[in-house]
Short mmCIF file of C-alpha atoms in Angstrom, two decimals:
data_model
loop_
_atom_site.label_atom_id
_atom_site.label_comp_id
_atom_site.label_asym_id
_atom_site.label_seq_id
_atom_site.Cartn_x
_atom_site.Cartn_y
_atom_site.Cartn_z
CA ARG A 1 5.41 -1.86 -16.73
CA ALA A 2 8.82 0.23 -15.41
CA ALA A 3 11.74 -1.33 -16.21
CA PRO A 4 13.54 -2.53 -13.04
CA LEU A 5 16.44 0.58 -11.79
CA PRO A 6 20.46 -0.60 -12.82
CA SER A 7 21.30 -1.22 -8.59
CA ALA A 8 24.76 1.93 -10.55
CA GLY A 9 21.93 4.55 -9.94
CA VAL A 10 21.53 4.26 -6.64
CA PRO A 11 23.42 6.61 -4.51
CA ALA A 12 25.92 4.88 -2.05
CA PRO A 13 26.83 6.27 1.76
CA ALA A 14 29.23 8.04 2.17
CA ALA A 15 33.07 5.19 4.13
CA ASP A 16 34.21 7.45 5.76
CA ARG A 17 30.96 9.02 6.92
CA ALA A 18 27.96 7.94 9.53
CA GLN A 19 25.20 8.35 7.45
CA ARG A 20 21.60 7.18 7.55
CA VAL A 21 19.90 5.73 4.61
CA SER A 22 16.83 4.37 3.96
CA ALA A 23 14.79 2.99 0.78
CA THR A 24 11.24 2.66 -0.32
CA LEU A 25 10.89 0.14 -3.29
CA SER A 26 7.66 -1.38 -4.25
CA LEU A 27 6.31 -3.40 -6.80
CA GLU A 28 4.08 -4.97 -8.79
CA VAL A 29 3.92 -9.25 -9.04
CA LYS A 30 1.96 -11.83 -10.97
CA ASP A 31 -0.34 -13.32 -9.20
CA THR A 32 -0.78 -14.42 -4.78
CA ASP A 33 1.64 -16.88 -6.09
CA ALA A 34 3.66 -14.65 -6.84
CA LEU A 35 3.44 -12.46 -3.77
CA SER A 36 4.50 -15.07 -1.49
CA ALA A 37 7.00 -16.06 -3.26
CA ALA A 38 8.30 -12.98 -3.44
CA THR A 39 8.36 -12.44 -0.16
CA GLN A 40 10.11 -15.18 0.86
CA ARG A 41 13.38 -14.04 -1.24
CA ALA A 42 12.80 -10.44 0.14
CA ILE A 43 13.32 -11.85 3.45
CA SER A 44 16.01 -14.87 2.84
CA THR A 45 18.20 -11.86 0.32
CA THR A 46 18.47 -9.54 3.82
CA ARG A 47 19.44 -12.34 5.87
CA ALA A 48 22.12 -13.19 3.19
CA LEU A 49 23.47 -10.21 3.37
CA GLY A 50 23.86 -10.05 7.18
CA GLY A 51 20.19 -8.10 7.77
CA TYR A 52 17.08 -9.14 9.15
CA LEU A 53 13.45 -8.77 8.95
CA LEU A 54 12.35 -5.31 11.18
CA THR A 55 7.81 -6.12 10.12
CA VAL A 56 6.33 -7.41 7.70
CA SER A 57 2.24 -7.98 6.50
CA TYR A 58 0.95 -9.92 4.26
CA GLY A 59 -2.63 -9.87 3.10
CA SER A 60 -3.56 -12.72 0.38
CA GLY A 61 -7.69 -12.42 -2.01
CA GLU A 62 -7.80 -10.88 -4.92
CA SER A 63 -5.65 -8.13 -4.48
CA GLY A 64 -3.33 -9.39 -2.61
CA ALA A 65 -0.76 -7.15 -0.35
CA ALA A 66 2.01 -7.46 1.71
CA SER A 67 4.52 -4.62 3.25
CA LEU A 68 7.91 -5.20 5.07
CA VAL A 69 10.47 -2.65 6.90
CA LEU A 70 13.96 -5.17 6.56
CA LYS A 71 17.08 -3.81 7.85
CA VAL A 72 20.98 -4.62 5.78
CA PRO A 73 24.08 -3.47 6.43
CA SER A 74 24.59 0.24 5.26
CA GLY A 75 27.46 -1.33 3.00
CA ARG A 76 25.57 -3.55 1.02
CA VAL A 77 22.37 -0.73 0.23
CA GLN A 78 23.17 -1.02 -3.40
CA GLU A 79 23.62 -4.91 -3.48
CA ALA A 80 20.09 -4.82 -1.04
CA LEU A 81 18.10 -2.66 -3.29
CA ALA A 82 19.51 -4.38 -6.61
CA GLU A 83 18.94 -7.90 -5.92
CA LEU A 84 14.78 -6.80 -4.11
CA SER A 85 13.95 -4.79 -6.79
CA ALA A 86 14.56 -8.58 -9.44
CA LEU A 87 11.14 -9.64 -6.68
CA GLY A 88 8.67 -7.67 -9.33
CA THR A 89 7.68 -4.82 -11.99
CA ILE A 90 9.33 -1.55 -10.09
CA THR A 91 6.62 0.73 -9.83
CA SER A 92 8.32 3.59 -7.93
CA GLN A 93 11.89 2.94 -5.86
CA ASN A 94 13.74 6.35 -3.62
CA VAL A 95 16.37 6.69 -1.18
CA GLN A 96 17.18 9.11 0.92
CA ILE A 97 20.42 10.15 2.44
CA ASP A 98 20.83 11.87 5.35
CA ASP A 99 24.18 13.52 7.67
CA LEU A 100 24.39 12.52 10.93
CA GLN A 101 29.08 12.74 10.92
CA GLU A 102 28.33 16.49 12.54
CA SER A 103 25.12 14.98 16.10
CA LEU A 104 29.10 12.29 16.38
CA ASP A 105 31.13 14.24 16.29
CA ALA A 106 29.56 16.97 19.13
CA ALA A 107 28.85 13.30 20.75
CA ASN A 108 32.02 12.37 21.10
CA ARG A 109 33.75 16.56 22.08
CA ARG A 110 31.13 16.43 24.84
CA ILE A 111 32.08 12.93 25.80
CA ASN A 112 35.90 14.75 25.52
CA VAL A 113 35.67 16.85 27.84
CA LEU A 114 32.96 15.06 30.21
CA ARG A 115 35.69 12.66 30.79
CA LYS A 116 38.38 15.41 31.09
CA ARG A 117 36.19 16.79 34.39
CA ILE A 118 35.74 13.50 36.00
CA ALA A 119 39.22 12.70 35.97
CA SER A 120 40.07 16.27 37.47
CA ILE A 121 36.88 16.21 40.12
CA THR A 122 37.95 12.17 40.97
CA ALA A 123 41.35 13.58 41.75
CA LYS A 124 40.69 16.17 43.96
CA LEU A 125 38.16 13.51 46.17
CA GLU A 126 41.35 12.35 46.41
CA GLY A 127 43.06 14.70 48.18
CA THR A 128 41.90 14.92 51.95
CA SER A 129 42.76 18.74 52.39
CA LEU A 130 38.29 18.56 51.41
CA SER A 131 36.20 19.92 54.16
CA THR A 132 32.94 17.61 54.35
CA ASP A 133 30.71 20.31 52.18
CA GLU A 134 33.48 20.93 49.43
CA ARG A 135 33.50 17.50 49.26
CA THR A 136 30.13 16.54 49.43
CA GLY A 137 29.90 19.69 46.55
CA LEU A 138 31.68 17.31 44.03
CA GLU A 139 30.36 14.32 44.33
CA VAL A 140 26.92 15.40 44.11
CA THR A 141 29.06 17.37 40.54
CA LEU A 142 30.66 14.23 39.89
CA GLN A 143 27.39 11.61 40.00
CA SER A 144 25.96 14.24 37.28
CA LEU A 145 28.46 14.55 35.49
CA ARG A 146 28.44 10.45 34.69
CA ASP A 147 24.94 10.67 33.80
CA GLU A 148 25.61 12.50 31.70
CA LEU A 149 28.43 10.56 30.47
CA ALA A 150 26.42 8.11 29.78
CA GLY A 151 23.99 9.88 28.07
CA ASN A 152 26.51 11.38 25.50
CA ARG A 153 27.54 7.22 25.10
CA GLN A 154 24.66 5.73 24.34
CA SER A 155 23.53 8.34 22.47
CA ALA A 156 26.98 8.16 20.18
CA GLN A 157 26.12 4.62 20.19
CA ALA A 158 22.56 5.22 19.24
CA ILE A 159 24.39 7.13 15.67
CA ARG A 160 26.75 4.24 15.69
CA GLY A 161 23.87 1.72 15.16
CA GLU A 162 21.57 3.96 13.08
CA ALA A 163 24.41 4.61 10.44
CA ALA A 164 25.47 1.49 10.68
CA PHE A 165 22.05 -0.68 8.54
CA ALA A 166 19.88 1.10 6.37
CA THR A 167 16.32 0.91 5.94
CA ILE A 168 14.39 -0.66 3.34
CA ARG A 169 10.01 -0.32 3.63
CA VAL A 170 9.52 -2.51 0.32
CA ASP A 171 6.02 -2.83 -0.76
CA LEU A 172 4.11 -6.17 -3.12
CA ARG A 173 1.21 -5.91 -4.85
CA THR A 174 -0.69 -7.70 -7.06
CA GLU A 175 -1.27 -6.91 -11.04
CA ALA A 176 -4.26 -4.53 -11.28
CA GLU A 177 -6.85 -6.91 -13.86
CA GLU A 178 -6.84 -4.59 -17.66
CA GLU A 179 -10.44 -2.71 -17.56
CA VAL A 180 -11.84 -3.18 -20.54
CA VAL A 181 -12.67 -0.37 -22.61
CA PRO A 182 -15.46 -0.69 -24.68
CA VAL A 183 -15.77 -0.21 -28.31
CA ALA A 184 -17.68 2.83 -29.95
CA PRO A 185 -20.60 1.37 -32.01
CA SER A 186 -20.44 1.55 -35.58
CA ARG A 187 -23.10 2.80 -37.78
CA VAL A 188 -24.51 -0.84 -38.50
CA ASP A 189 -24.46 -1.66 -34.92
CA ARG A 190 -26.46 1.81 -34.44
CA ALA A 191 -28.37 1.23 -37.43
CA VAL A 192 -29.72 -2.24 -36.62
CA ASP A 193 -30.50 -1.04 -31.86
CA ASP A 194 -32.36 2.04 -33.59
CA ALA A 195 -34.84 -0.88 -35.43
CA VAL A 196 -34.31 -3.72 -32.95
CA ARG A 197 -35.36 -0.24 -30.58
CA ILE A 198 -38.73 0.38 -33.41
CA LEU A 199 -40.12 -2.97 -33.29
CA ALA A 200 -40.43 -3.37 -29.52
CA ILE A 201 -42.08 -0.11 -29.84
CA GLU A 202 -43.70 -2.01 -32.18
CA GLY A 203 -44.88 -4.84 -30.51
CA ILE A 204 -45.85 -3.18 -27.34
CA VAL A 205 -48.46 -0.73 -29.15
CA LEU A 206 -49.39 -4.13 -30.48
CA LEU A 207 -49.63 -6.22 -27.83
CA TYR A 208 -51.95 -3.48 -25.71
CA ALA A 209 -53.86 -2.86 -28.84
CA LEU A 210 -54.59 -6.69 -28.87
CA VAL A 211 -56.08 -6.87 -24.79
CA VAL A 212 -58.07 -3.22 -24.75
CA ALA A 213 -59.47 -4.71 -28.87
CA VAL A 214 -60.12 -8.83 -27.73
CA PRO A 215 -62.87 -8.02 -24.46
CA LEU A 216 -64.70 -5.53 -26.79
CA LEU A 217 -64.63 -7.82 -29.79
CA LEU A 218 -65.63 -11.06 -26.92
CA VAL A 219 -68.70 -9.07 -25.39
CA GLY A 220 -69.73 -7.99 -28.88
CA GLY A 221 -70.15 -10.89 -29.98
CA LEU A 222 -71.61 -11.79 -26.78
CA LEU A 223 -74.38 -8.89 -27.38
CA TRP A 224 -74.48 -10.45 -31.42
CA VAL A 225 -75.53 -14.35 -30.78
CA ALA A 226 -78.32 -12.73 -27.84
CA PHE A 227 -79.71 -10.41 -29.97
CA ARG A 228 -80.30 -13.28 -32.80
CA GLY A 229 -81.26 -15.03 -30.56
CA LEU A 230 -84.54 -13.16 -29.70
CA GLY A 231 -85.11 -11.96 -33.66
CA ARG A 232 -85.30 -15.98 -33.97
CA ARG A 233 -88.33 -16.39 -30.89
CA SER A 234 -90.05 -13.36 -31.64
CA ARG A 235 -90.50 -14.49 -35.51
CA GLU A 236 -91.61 -17.87 -33.85
CA ARG A 237 -93.76 -15.65 -32.16
CA LEU A 238 -95.25 -14.66 -35.09
CA LEU A 239 -96.07 -17.35 -36.93
CA GLU A 240 -97.57 -18.55 -34.50
CA ALA A 241 -100.11 -16.92 -33.94
#
């Protein structure tokens, strides 16, 4: 069995950058009872760390399996993986970190530009020297900038939210039954098997011979009795004559 991986071997996200952390963890447990307990423990561990359960699928049978998608604070992902890996025997583990800081910086820069342009247009609209067409054009532009600003704010918020929580997928499975490897027969075993096969063949031949011979012997016996009876009656007739 694979030994549990220490939490020190799991890379930690940078505290000063927005990063998306995703991890997968595959574990084997002893039986379906252990599978149920490990599933419940994974959920309670996630909640204790300030995270939450996103999805779970569970199936028990001769070979049970469960799959959970968990969200935990990115700053506690090492702690989460260390505790989750103790739920069974690790068969595989993977951690991936994607940097989102550049996307967040770009969204923030665009937000600042939009704010300045919105402030400038708003100031112009407060003047009284604008014609109707000019005012209408500025109002249309202002609404477009405000819509773009709202979209960039949503993007920045989504990036920060994605960076705040790591996604951990945990796959649990009961241990596979060990296959019984057949032992090669010894020379003595092979000799005994050959002798048994020979005896079996001889028995079949003898049985076939009996099946064929018995009816013939029976018919022959009946014919002998019949001829003997005829001979006796012939002699009796001769004596009477």
